[in-house]
């Protein structure tokens, strides 16, 4: 989420703002390294789960067995994508990135996004191609919203400390997040239709109940975002009231926590049984 959401934030929210772009580049580069490491650990962990013994952790044959699956493709794409983004942006910190760096970072981001077509119920349920397109669209939109709101919360606090304007990044993010929410909701609903056999499975299966919990948390985050867009941001535009700014900073942090919780529930959702 941090890599893809950060790249979108860099391209659409803080473009032409060197001070903030620099910090976001560091953030994305750091997330690339974390993603690479977590993909490697996930692959090793899969070997242990399949072989049911810890020795699989350092057995090349058993690791090869574990990664020669759809899951292995997903882990490989995340590992490679994270590394490409980390290296591209690490070199670009502190000076304006050349076109080659931007293209390399975008290729890395595309590899990470493509990985979502190879895990979860995307590979086991419904028409494979349609489900993959829905999953990739869903994960990218979800990353733009959730990764972006974390960076927005950070930006609002830092600009508050240096007394800088927040209206422009707020408006840019609000538009981008609204579009991402709609795309995530539509693609997520399509994926749910592919996974669920019957409507009552929504409350009679572990997967269904996790999805309901996820949707409830998404609704909380969307309500906070809507209140920011239609109440707090217009108030900021009208006057520089310190209380309104404080409420906005707090709301961004709560929205970020809600979406991070959605990501945690999703980790259980993709592993849960839908029957
Ligand atoms: C109304 C909103 C949403 C709905 C209906 C929804 C529904 C779904 C469904 C059905 C899946 C497939 C799970 C599986 O394969 O078992 C999924 C996957 C996913 N969702 Fe959502 N979701 C929504 C919002 C979000 C948000 C806000 C986030 C951001 C944190 C998010 C992050 C993800 C991710 C990362 C996956 C892919 C997991 C993977 O393939 O590894 N979703 N979602």
PDB file of N, CA, C and O in Angstrom, residues 102-157:
ATOM      1  N   UNK A 102      11.771   8.236 -12.990  1.00  0.00           N
ATOM      2  CA  UNK A 102      10.301   8.201 -12.840  1.00  0.00           C
ATOM      3  C   UNK A 102       9.749   6.948 -13.502  1.00  0.00           C
ATOM      4  O   UNK A 102       8.955   6.213 -12.900  1.00  0.00           O
ATOM      5  N   UNK A 103      10.212   6.658 -14.721  1.00  0.00           N
ATOM      6  CA  UNK A 103       9.727   5.468 -15.444  1.00  0.00           C
ATOM      7  C   UNK A 103      10.075   4.189 -14.672  1.00  0.00           C
ATOM      8  O   UNK A 103       9.238   3.303 -14.503  1.00  0.00           O
ATOM      9  N   UNK A 104      11.310   4.127 -14.149  1.00  0.00           N
ATOM     10  CA  UNK A 104      11.727   2.929 -13.385  1.00  0.00           C
ATOM     11  C   UNK A 104      10.838   2.740 -12.155  1.00  0.00           C
ATOM     12  O   UNK A 104      10.374   1.638 -11.880  1.00  0.00           O
ATOM     13  N   UNK A 105      10.581   3.842 -11.432  1.00  0.00           N
ATOM     14  CA  UNK A 105       9.733   3.744 -10.233  1.00  0.00           C
ATOM     15  C   UNK A 105       8.326   3.286 -10.611  1.00  0.00           C
ATOM     16  O   UNK A 105       7.729   2.452  -9.925  1.00  0.00           O
ATOM     17  N   UNK A 106       7.811   3.790 -11.735  1.00  0.00           N
ATOM     18  CA  UNK A 106       6.451   3.389 -12.161  1.00  0.00           C
ATOM     19  C   UNK A 106       6.416   1.914 -12.560  1.00  0.00           C
ATOM     20  O   UNK A 106       5.447   1.206 -12.261  1.00  0.00           O
ATOM     21  N   UNK A 107       7.493   1.426 -13.187  1.00  0.00           N
ATOM     22  CA  UNK A 107       7.559  -0.006 -13.540  1.00  0.00           C
ATOM     23  C   UNK A 107       7.531  -0.844 -12.258  1.00  0.00           C
ATOM     24  O   UNK A 107       6.789  -1.825 -12.143  1.00  0.00           O
ATOM     25  N   UNK A 108       8.301  -0.405 -11.247  1.00  0.00           N
ATOM     26  CA  UNK A 108       8.299  -1.103  -9.957  1.00  0.00           C
ATOM     27  C   UNK A 108       6.902  -1.124  -9.348  1.00  0.00           C
ATOM     28  O   UNK A 108       6.424  -2.160  -8.875  1.00  0.00           O
ATOM     29  N   UNK A 109       6.222   0.036  -9.395  1.00  0.00           N
ATOM     30  CA  UNK A 109       4.858   0.111  -8.856  1.00  0.00           C
ATOM     31  C   UNK A 109       3.920  -0.824  -9.601  1.00  0.00           C
ATOM     32  O   UNK A 109       3.075  -1.499  -8.991  1.00  0.00           O
ATOM     33  N   UNK A 110       4.078  -0.893 -10.934  1.00  0.00           N
ATOM     34  CA  UNK A 110       3.217  -1.765 -11.752  1.00  0.00           C
ATOM     35  C   UNK A 110       3.431  -3.238 -11.389  1.00  0.00           C
ATOM     36  O   UNK A 110       2.472  -4.017 -11.323  1.00  0.00           O
ATOM     37  N   UNK A 111       4.674  -3.625 -11.096  1.00  0.00           N
ATOM     38  CA  UNK A 111       4.950  -5.017 -10.699  1.00  0.00           C
ATOM     39  C   UNK A 111       4.235  -5.336  -9.379  1.00  0.00           C
ATOM     40  O   UNK A 111       3.635  -6.409  -9.231  1.00  0.00           O
ATOM     41  N   UNK A 112       4.283  -4.377  -8.440  1.00  0.00           N
ATOM     42  CA  UNK A 112       3.624  -4.593  -7.146  1.00  0.00           C
ATOM     43  C   UNK A 112       2.109  -4.754  -7.352  1.00  0.00           C
ATOM     44  O   UNK A 112       1.488  -5.667  -6.810  1.00  0.00           O
ATOM     45  N   UNK A 113       1.527  -3.887  -8.168  1.00  0.00           N
ATOM     46  CA  UNK A 113       0.083  -3.953  -8.422  1.00  0.00           C
ATOM     47  C   UNK A 113      -0.281  -5.280  -9.099  1.00  0.00           C
ATOM     48  O   UNK A 113      -1.243  -5.958  -8.710  1.00  0.00           O
ATOM     49  N   UNK A 114       0.520  -5.691 -10.083  1.00  0.00           N
ATOM     50  CA  UNK A 114       0.236  -6.939 -10.814  1.00  0.00           C
ATOM     51  C   UNK A 114       0.242  -8.145  -9.875  1.00  0.00           C
ATOM     52  O   UNK A 114      -0.476  -9.129 -10.093  1.00  0.00           O
ATOM     53  N   UNK A 115       1.002  -8.053  -8.785  1.00  0.00           N
ATOM     54  CA  UNK A 115       1.105  -9.199  -7.858  1.00  0.00           C
ATOM     55  C   UNK A 115      -0.253  -9.584  -7.272  1.00  0.00           C
ATOM     56  O   UNK A 115      -0.485 -10.742  -6.942  1.00  0.00           O
ATOM     57  N   UNK A 116      -1.188  -8.618  -7.196  1.00  0.00           N
ATOM     58  CA  UNK A 116      -2.493  -8.913  -6.592  1.00  0.00           C
ATOM     59  C   UNK A 116      -3.359  -9.821  -7.460  1.00  0.00           C
ATOM     60  O   UNK A 116      -4.386 -10.326  -7.005  1.00  0.00           O
ATOM     61  N   UNK A 117      -2.936 -10.035  -8.710  1.00  0.00           N
ATOM     62  CA  UNK A 117      -3.691 -10.961  -9.581  1.00  0.00           C
ATOM     63  C   UNK A 117      -3.311 -12.417  -9.299  1.00  0.00           C
ATOM     64  O   UNK A 117      -3.901 -13.341  -9.874  1.00  0.00           O
ATOM     65  N   UNK A 118      -2.330 -12.616  -8.391  1.00  0.00           N
ATOM     66  CA  UNK A 118      -1.812 -13.990  -8.173  1.00  0.00           C
ATOM     67  C   UNK A 118      -1.975 -14.461  -6.737  1.00  0.00           C
ATOM     68  O   UNK A 118      -1.323 -15.428  -6.324  1.00  0.00           O
ATOM     69  N   UNK A 119      -2.820 -13.755  -5.919  1.00  0.00           N
ATOM     70  CA  UNK A 119      -3.043 -14.338  -4.581  1.00  0.00           C
ATOM     71  C   UNK A 119      -4.473 -14.115  -4.115  1.00  0.00           C
ATOM     72  O   UNK A 119      -5.295 -13.557  -4.825  1.00  0.00           O
ATOM     73  N   UNK A 120      -4.750 -14.586  -2.909  1.00  0.00           N
ATOM     74  CA  UNK A 120      -6.111 -14.494  -2.385  1.00  0.00           C
ATOM     75  C   UNK A 120      -7.046 -15.389  -3.180  1.00  0.00           C
ATOM     76  O   UNK A 120      -6.615 -16.295  -3.906  1.00  0.00           O
ATOM     77  N   UNK A 121      -8.326 -15.090  -3.095  1.00  0.00           N
ATOM     78  CA  UNK A 121      -9.313 -15.907  -3.817  1.00  0.00           C
ATOM     79  C   UNK A 121      -9.350 -15.548  -5.297  1.00  0.00           C
ATOM     80  O   UNK A 121     -10.075 -16.169  -6.081  1.00  0.00           O
ATOM     81  N   UNK A 122      -8.520 -14.573  -5.675  1.00  0.00           N
ATOM     82  CA  UNK A 122      -8.453 -14.182  -7.092  1.00  0.00           C
ATOM     83  C   UNK A 122      -8.044 -15.371  -7.955  1.00  0.00           C
ATOM     84  O   UNK A 122      -8.493 -15.514  -9.099  1.00  0.00           O
ATOM     85  N   UNK A 123      -7.198 -16.267  -7.411  1.00  0.00           N
ATOM     86  CA  UNK A 123      -6.709 -17.395  -8.221  1.00  0.00           C
ATOM     87  C   UNK A 123      -7.609 -18.628  -8.104  1.00  0.00           C
ATOM     88  O   UNK A 123      -7.475 -19.554  -8.909  1.00  0.00           O
ATOM     89  N   UNK A 124      -8.528 -18.623  -7.109  1.00  0.00           N
ATOM     90  CA  UNK A 124      -9.326 -19.850  -6.910  1.00  0.00           C
ATOM     91  C   UNK A 124     -10.805 -19.684  -7.259  1.00  0.00           C
ATOM     92  O   UNK A 124     -11.496 -20.685  -7.445  1.00  0.00           O
ATOM     93  N   UNK A 125     -11.311 -18.477  -7.318  1.00  0.00           N
ATOM     94  CA  UNK A 125     -12.754 -18.250  -7.499  1.00  0.00           C
ATOM     95  C   UNK A 125     -13.052 -17.424  -8.753  1.00  0.00           C
ATOM     96  O   UNK A 125     -12.303 -16.501  -9.068  1.00  0.00           O
ATOM     97  N   UNK A 126     -14.166 -17.767  -9.456  1.00  0.00           N
ATOM     98  CA  UNK A 126     -14.678 -16.917 -10.543  1.00  0.00           C
ATOM     99  C   UNK A 126     -13.842 -16.957 -11.805  1.00  0.00           C
ATOM    100  O   UNK A 126     -12.814 -17.648 -11.857  1.00  0.00           O
ATOM    101  N   UNK A 127     -14.248 -16.167 -12.824  1.00  0.00           N
ATOM    102  CA  UNK A 127     -13.515 -16.124 -14.107  1.00  0.00           C
ATOM    103  C   UNK A 127     -12.140 -15.484 -13.882  1.00  0.00           C
ATOM    104  O   UNK A 127     -12.056 -14.339 -13.446  1.00  0.00           O
ATOM    105  N   UNK A 128     -11.083 -16.230 -14.165  1.00  0.00           N
ATOM    106  CA  UNK A 128      -9.721 -15.848 -13.782  1.00  0.00           C
ATOM    107  C   UNK A 128      -9.345 -14.457 -14.253  1.00  0.00           C
ATOM    108  O   UNK A 128      -8.872 -13.626 -13.474  1.00  0.00           O
ATOM    109  N   UNK A 129      -9.552 -14.134 -15.549  1.00  0.00           N
ATOM    110  CA  UNK A 129      -9.099 -12.841 -16.083  1.00  0.00           C
ATOM    111  C   UNK A 129      -9.888 -11.680 -15.467  1.00  0.00           C
ATOM    112  O   UNK A 129      -9.317 -10.696 -15.003  1.00  0.00           O
ATOM    113  N   UNK A 130     -11.210 -11.851 -15.425  1.00  0.00           N
ATOM    114  CA  UNK A 130     -12.073 -10.773 -14.900  1.00  0.00           C
ATOM    115  C   UNK A 130     -11.755 -10.526 -13.431  1.00  0.00           C
ATOM    116  O   UNK A 130     -11.638  -9.378 -12.986  1.00  0.00           O
ATOM    117  N   UNK A 131     -11.547 -11.623 -12.689  1.00  0.00           N
ATOM    118  CA  UNK A 131     -11.240 -11.489 -11.262  1.00  0.00           C
ATOM    119  C   UNK A 131      -9.886 -10.811 -11.073  1.00  0.00           C
ATOM    120  O   UNK A 131      -9.700  -9.959 -10.206  1.00  0.00           O
ATOM    121  N   UNK A 132      -8.922 -11.143 -11.943  1.00  0.00           N
ATOM    122  CA  UNK A 132      -7.583 -10.516 -11.849  1.00  0.00           C
ATOM    123  C   UNK A 132      -7.671  -9.018 -12.124  1.00  0.00           C
ATOM    124  O   UNK A 132      -7.077  -8.212 -11.393  1.00  0.00           O
ATOM    125  N   UNK A 133      -8.432  -8.632 -13.149  1.00  0.00           N
ATOM    126  CA  UNK A 133      -8.585  -7.202 -13.463  1.00  0.00           C
ATOM    127  C   UNK A 133      -9.247  -6.482 -12.278  1.00  0.00           C
ATOM    128  O   UNK A 133      -8.789  -5.411 -11.844  1.00  0.00           O
ATOM    129  N   UNK A 134     -10.299  -7.102 -11.709  1.00  0.00           N
ATOM    130  CA  UNK A 134     -10.983  -6.493 -10.553  1.00  0.00           C
ATOM    131  C   UNK A 134     -10.018  -6.381  -9.372  1.00  0.00           C
ATOM    132  O   UNK A 134      -9.955  -5.338  -8.704  1.00  0.00           O
ATOM    133  N   UNK A 135      -9.228  -7.423  -9.125  1.00  0.00           N
ATOM    134  CA  UNK A 135      -8.313  -7.431  -7.981  1.00  0.00           C
ATOM    135  C   UNK A 135      -7.222  -6.372  -8.126  1.00  0.00           C
ATOM    136  O   UNK A 135      -6.938  -5.622  -7.184  1.00  0.00           O
ATOM    137  N   UNK A 136      -6.630  -6.271  -9.329  1.00  0.00           N
ATOM    138  CA  UNK A 136      -5.578  -5.279  -9.563  1.00  0.00           C
ATOM    139  C   UNK A 136      -6.141  -3.850  -9.453  1.00  0.00           C
ATOM    140  O   UNK A 136      -5.543  -2.981  -8.805  1.00  0.00           O
ATOM    141  N   UNK A 137      -7.349  -3.633 -10.018  1.00  0.00           N
ATOM    142  CA  UNK A 137      -7.966  -2.290  -9.931  1.00  0.00           C
ATOM    143  C   UNK A 137      -8.274  -1.969  -8.474  1.00  0.00           C
ATOM    144  O   UNK A 137      -8.016  -0.854  -8.004  1.00  0.00           O
ATOM    145  N   UNK A 138      -8.794  -2.977  -7.768  1.00  0.00           N
ATOM    146  CA  UNK A 138      -9.171  -2.777  -6.373  1.00  0.00           C
ATOM    147  C   UNK A 138      -7.956  -2.446  -5.511  1.00  0.00           C
ATOM    148  O   UNK A 138      -7.955  -1.462  -4.771  1.00  0.00           O
ATOM    149  N   UNK A 139      -6.917  -3.258  -5.631  1.00  0.00           N
ATOM    150  CA  UNK A 139      -5.736  -3.051  -4.780  1.00  0.00           C
ATOM    151  C   UNK A 139      -5.059  -1.715  -5.082  1.00  0.00           C
ATOM    152  O   UNK A 139      -4.620  -1.013  -4.168  1.00  0.00           O
ATOM    153  N   UNK A 140      -5.025  -1.299  -6.371  1.00  0.00           N
ATOM    154  CA  UNK A 140      -4.391  -0.014  -6.682  1.00  0.00           C
ATOM    155  C   UNK A 140      -5.208   1.142  -6.096  1.00  0.00           C
ATOM    156  O   UNK A 140      -4.645   2.047  -5.471  1.00  0.00           O
ATOM    157  N   UNK A 141      -6.539   1.103  -6.280  1.00  0.00           N
ATOM    158  CA  UNK A 141      -7.384   2.186  -5.736  1.00  0.00           C
ATOM    159  C   UNK A 141      -7.279   2.218  -4.216  1.00  0.00           C
ATOM    160  O   UNK A 141      -7.142   3.290  -3.607  1.00  0.00           O
ATOM    161  N   UNK A 142      -7.286   1.025  -3.597  1.00  0.00           N
ATOM    162  CA  UNK A 142      -7.188   0.941  -2.132  1.00  0.00           C
ATOM    163  C   UNK A 142      -5.854   1.518  -1.656  1.00  0.00           C
ATOM    164  O   UNK A 142      -5.795   2.225  -0.652  1.00  0.00           O
ATOM    165  N   UNK A 143      -4.776   1.243  -2.403  1.00  0.00           N
ATOM    166  CA  UNK A 143      -3.441   1.745  -2.023  1.00  0.00           C
ATOM    167  C   UNK A 143      -3.374   3.267  -2.157  1.00  0.00           C
ATOM    168  O   UNK A 143      -2.803   3.943  -1.288  1.00  0.00           O
ATOM    169  N   UNK A 144      -3.971   3.811  -3.222  1.00  0.00           N
ATOM    170  CA  UNK A 144      -3.953   5.265  -3.429  1.00  0.00           C
ATOM    171  C   UNK A 144      -4.651   5.967  -2.256  1.00  0.00           C
ATOM    172  O   UNK A 144      -4.141   6.947  -1.707  1.00  0.00           O
ATOM    173  N   UNK A 145      -5.816   5.418  -1.832  1.00  0.00           N
ATOM    174  CA  UNK A 145      -6.562   6.035  -0.718  1.00  0.00           C
ATOM    175  C   UNK A 145      -5.840   5.822   0.604  1.00  0.00           C
ATOM    176  O   UNK A 145      -5.506   6.781   1.303  1.00  0.00           O
ATOM    177  N   UNK A 146      -5.542   4.559   0.952  1.00  0.00           N
ATOM    178  CA  UNK A 146      -4.995   4.288   2.295  1.00  0.00           C
ATOM    179  C   UNK A 146      -3.547   4.761   2.423  1.00  0.00           C
ATOM    180  O   UNK A 146      -3.204   5.413   3.407  1.00  0.00           O
ATOM    181  N   UNK A 147      -2.704   4.496   1.405  1.00  0.00           N
ATOM    182  CA  UNK A 147      -1.316   4.966   1.480  1.00  0.00           C
ATOM    183  C   UNK A 147      -1.270   6.484   1.473  1.00  0.00           C
ATOM    184  O   UNK A 147      -0.484   7.117   2.186  1.00  0.00           O
ATOM    185  N   UNK A 148      -2.185   7.097   0.669  1.00  0.00           N
ATOM    186  CA  UNK A 148      -2.218   8.557   0.557  1.00  0.00           C
ATOM    187  C   UNK A 148      -2.646   9.245   1.840  1.00  0.00           C
ATOM    188  O   UNK A 148      -2.077  10.269   2.218  1.00  0.00           O
ATOM    189  N   UNK A 149      -3.649   8.677   2.559  1.00  0.00           N
ATOM    190  CA  UNK A 149      -4.136   9.373   3.756  1.00  0.00           C
ATOM    191  C   UNK A 149      -3.086   9.356   4.873  1.00  0.00           C
ATOM    192  O   UNK A 149      -3.004  10.312   5.663  1.00  0.00           O
ATOM    193  N   UNK A 150      -2.252   8.317   4.902  1.00  0.00           N
ATOM    194  CA  UNK A 150      -1.149   8.293   5.881  1.00  0.00           C
ATOM    195  C   UNK A 150      -0.182   9.448   5.592  1.00  0.00           C
ATOM    196  O   UNK A 150       0.207  10.202   6.491  1.00  0.00           O
ATOM    197  N   UNK A 151       0.160   9.623   4.305  1.00  0.00           N
ATOM    198  CA  UNK A 151       1.079  10.711   3.917  1.00  0.00           C
ATOM    199  C   UNK A 151       0.432  12.077   4.118  1.00  0.00           C
ATOM    200  O   UNK A 151       1.103  13.041   4.494  1.00  0.00           O
ATOM    201  N   UNK A 152      -0.897  12.165   3.904  1.00  0.00           N
ATOM    202  CA  UNK A 152      -1.588  13.441   4.107  1.00  0.00           C
ATOM    203  C   UNK A 152      -1.543  13.840   5.582  1.00  0.00           C
ATOM    204  O   UNK A 152      -1.259  14.997   5.921  1.00  0.00           O
ATOM    205  N   UNK A 153      -1.795  12.858   6.476  1.00  0.00           N
ATOM    206  CA  UNK A 153      -1.760  13.145   7.921  1.00  0.00           C
ATOM    207  C   UNK A 153      -0.376  13.678   8.306  1.00  0.00           C
ATOM    208  O   UNK A 153      -0.257  14.693   9.000  1.00  0.00           O
ATOM    209  N   UNK A 154       0.676  13.031   7.779  1.00  0.00           N
ATOM    210  CA  UNK A 154       2.052  13.473   8.063  1.00  0.00           C
ATOM    211  C   UNK A 154       2.282  14.888   7.527  1.00  0.00           C
ATOM    212  O   UNK A 154       2.822  15.757   8.232  1.00  0.00           O
ATOM    213  N   UNK A 155       1.826  15.135   6.285  1.00  0.00           N
ATOM    214  CA  UNK A 155       2.020  16.462   5.663  1.00  0.00           C
ATOM    215  C   UNK A 155       1.306  17.563   6.453  1.00  0.00           C
ATOM    216  O   UNK A 155       1.852  18.633   6.699  1.00  0.00           O
ATOM    217  N   UNK A 156       0.056  17.296   6.905  1.00  0.00           N
ATOM    218  CA  UNK A 156      -0.710  18.317   7.644  1.00  0.00           C
ATOM    219  C   UNK A 156       0.007  18.706   8.939  1.00  0.00           C
ATOM    220  O   UNK A 156       0.091  19.894   9.284  1.00  0.00           O
ATOM    221  N   UNK A 157       0.567  17.707   9.647  1.00  0.00           N
ATOM    222  CA  UNK A 157       1.264  18.023  10.918  1.00  0.00           C
ATOM    223  C   UNK A 157       2.536  18.810  10.652  1.00  0.00           C
ATOM    224  O   UNK A 157       2.847  19.787  11.348  1.00  0.00           O
TER     225      UNK A 157
END
